[in-house]
Amino acid sequence: MSLNSILTTYLTFGIISYLMGAIPFGFLISKLKGVDIRNVGSKNIGATNVFRSVGPIWGIITFILDFLKGFTPSFCLPLIAQYYYSDIENIHMEILPIYCMALAIIGHNWPVFLHFKGGKGVATGIGGLIAIAPLSALVATAIWTIVFLTWRYVSLASISAATATAIFSWVMFAYKKSELLTSLVLTILCFVVIIKHHANIQRLIKGTELRFGNKN
């Protein structure tokens, strides 16, 4: 595989992943229901705010679509590269999935279509994680479920799952030199997810964060 082919593949797949991630499904679904999700509830375009402000079914649909924004580029684009470039090196087949996942999350969090004001990357991140590291996704989901059922805070569950994913990625991958990049990128992405919850963290500290099912 030539250098030009490698650069073209990364550039093309990066743009596709970002644009897929940048599709603001929560905003579009809410608009169809006559609601500008950016002006109600937490003002976030993610599934939780859609669930609360527009309706449970629409929130679930938003979650599924945001999930697919992470899964599809992380899983499908590397397969396309492998199909068209039979001589693609193993190192690129290891890098491409996490690369596409990262660009999809960046697109979701900072979508060009909404002036770079997007979501927090949880659903999109889980989708990408299932594509590249199913066991890590299982651990993250288990932690999320336990924390959510215990305290009923979506934000706390998401922060806990992101933290667990970062830690578990080093347990799973760091012993392999070839996977160090995966551990590093996953840790950075998890840190981004946590930072995007900064307002939730402040409300959790103050005791003003809404529990799931409560509107006030």
PDB file of N, CA and C in Angstrom, residues 25-27 29-30 37 44-60 62:
ATOM      1  N   PHE A  25     -28.712  14.109  15.419  1.00  0.00           N
ATOM      2  CA  PHE A  25     -29.987  13.402  15.414  1.00  0.00           C
ATOM      3  C   PHE A  25     -30.939  13.915  16.493  1.00  0.00           C
ATOM      4  N   GLY A  26     -30.413  14.193  17.685  1.00  0.00           N
ATOM      5  CA  GLY A  26     -31.261  14.696  18.754  1.00  0.00           C
ATOM      6  C   GLY A  26     -31.914  16.011  18.377  1.00  0.00           C
ATOM      7  N   PHE A  27     -31.152  16.892  17.759  1.00  0.00           N
ATOM      8  CA  PHE A  27     -31.672  18.180  17.309  1.00  0.00           C
ATOM      9  C   PHE A  27     -32.717  17.988  16.214  1.00  0.00           C
ATOM     10  N   ILE A  29     -34.533  15.253  15.399  1.00  0.00           N
ATOM     11  CA  ILE A  29     -35.734  14.579  15.892  1.00  0.00           C
ATOM     12  C   ILE A  29     -36.602  15.538  16.691  1.00  0.00           C
ATOM     13  N   SER A  30     -35.972  16.335  17.540  1.00  0.00           N
ATOM     14  CA  SER A  30     -36.717  17.301  18.343  1.00  0.00           C
ATOM     15  C   SER A  30     -37.387  18.350  17.475  1.00  0.00           C
ATOM     16  N   ILE A  37     -34.293  21.495  20.915  1.00  0.00           N
ATOM     17  CA  ILE A  37     -33.729  20.846  22.098  1.00  0.00           C
ATOM     18  C   ILE A  37     -32.645  21.690  22.755  1.00  0.00           C
ATOM     19  N   ASN A  44     -28.895  20.234  26.059  1.00  0.00           N
ATOM     20  CA  ASN A  44     -27.981  19.328  25.366  1.00  0.00           C
ATOM     21  C   ASN A  44     -28.744  18.577  24.280  1.00  0.00           C
ATOM     22  N   ILE A  45     -28.059  18.255  23.166  1.00  0.00           N
ATOM     23  CA  ILE A  45     -28.732  17.592  22.048  1.00  0.00           C
ATOM     24  C   ILE A  45     -28.746  16.072  22.182  1.00  0.00           C
ATOM     25  N   GLY A  46     -28.256  15.563  23.303  1.00  0.00           N
ATOM     26  CA  GLY A  46     -28.149  14.121  23.475  1.00  0.00           C
ATOM     27  C   GLY A  46     -29.455  13.435  23.837  1.00  0.00           C
ATOM     28  N   ALA A  47     -29.383  12.112  23.923  1.00  0.00           N
ATOM     29  CA  ALA A  47     -30.572  11.279  24.111  1.00  0.00           C
ATOM     30  C   ALA A  47     -31.284  11.539  25.430  1.00  0.00           C
ATOM     31  N   THR A  48     -30.546  11.797  26.503  1.00  0.00           N
ATOM     32  CA  THR A  48     -31.176  12.000  27.806  1.00  0.00           C
ATOM     33  C   THR A  48     -32.089  13.218  27.797  1.00  0.00           C
ATOM     34  N   ASN A  49     -31.609  14.324  27.238  1.00  0.00           N
ATOM     35  CA  ASN A  49     -32.421  15.533  27.186  1.00  0.00           C
ATOM     36  C   ASN A  49     -33.617  15.360  26.248  1.00  0.00           C
ATOM     37  N   VAL A  50     -33.413  14.643  25.147  1.00  0.00           N
ATOM     38  CA  VAL A  50     -34.526  14.357  24.241  1.00  0.00           C
ATOM     39  C   VAL A  50     -35.559  13.496  24.958  1.00  0.00           C
ATOM     40  N   PHE A  51     -35.102  12.512  25.706  1.00  0.00           N
ATOM     41  CA  PHE A  51     -35.985  11.625  26.472  1.00  0.00           C
ATOM     42  C   PHE A  51     -36.857  12.446  27.418  1.00  0.00           C
ATOM     43  N   ARG A  52     -36.232  13.367  28.134  1.00  0.00           N
ATOM     44  CA  ARG A  52     -36.951  14.164  29.123  1.00  0.00           C
ATOM     45  C   ARG A  52     -37.842  15.232  28.489  1.00  0.00           C
ATOM     46  N   SER A  53     -37.331  15.885  27.450  1.00  0.00           N
ATOM     47  CA  SER A  53     -37.993  17.079  26.930  1.00  0.00           C
ATOM     48  C   SER A  53     -38.943  16.808  25.769  1.00  0.00           C
ATOM     49  N   VAL A  54     -38.714  15.724  25.028  1.00  0.00           N
ATOM     50  CA  VAL A  54     -39.539  15.424  23.860  1.00  0.00           C
ATOM     51  C   VAL A  54     -40.367  14.164  24.069  1.00  0.00           C
ATOM     52  N   GLY A  55     -39.774  13.148  24.695  1.00  0.00           N
ATOM     53  CA  GLY A  55     -40.521  11.917  24.943  1.00  0.00           C
ATOM     54  C   GLY A  55     -39.604  10.713  24.995  1.00  0.00           C
ATOM     55  N   PRO A  56     -39.973   9.686  25.774  1.00  0.00           N
ATOM     56  CA  PRO A  56     -39.126   8.499  25.936  1.00  0.00           C
ATOM     57  C   PRO A  56     -38.776   7.809  24.620  1.00  0.00           C
ATOM     58  N   ILE A  57     -39.775   7.611  23.757  1.00  0.00           N
ATOM     59  CA  ILE A  57     -39.505   6.921  22.489  1.00  0.00           C
ATOM     60  C   ILE A  57     -38.491   7.684  21.655  1.00  0.00           C
ATOM     61  N   TRP A  58     -38.649   9.001  21.604  1.00  0.00           N
ATOM     62  CA  TRP A  58     -37.736   9.819  20.801  1.00  0.00           C
ATOM     63  C   TRP A  58     -36.341   9.835  21.415  1.00  0.00           C
ATOM     64  N   GLY A  59     -36.273   9.754  22.734  1.00  0.00           N
ATOM     65  CA  GLY A  59     -34.978   9.673  23.392  1.00  0.00           C
ATOM     66  C   GLY A  59     -34.266   8.372  23.073  1.00  0.00           C
ATOM     67  N   ILE A  60     -35.017   7.271  23.061  1.00  0.00           N
ATOM     68  CA  ILE A  60     -34.444   5.963  22.730  1.00  0.00           C
ATOM     69  C   ILE A  60     -33.979   5.933  21.277  1.00  0.00           C
ATOM     70  N   THR A  62     -33.043   8.501  19.523  1.00  0.00           N
ATOM     71  CA  THR A  62     -31.840   9.338  19.471  1.00  0.00           C
ATOM     72  C   THR A  62     -30.625   8.566  19.944  1.00  0.00           C
TER      73      THR A  62
END
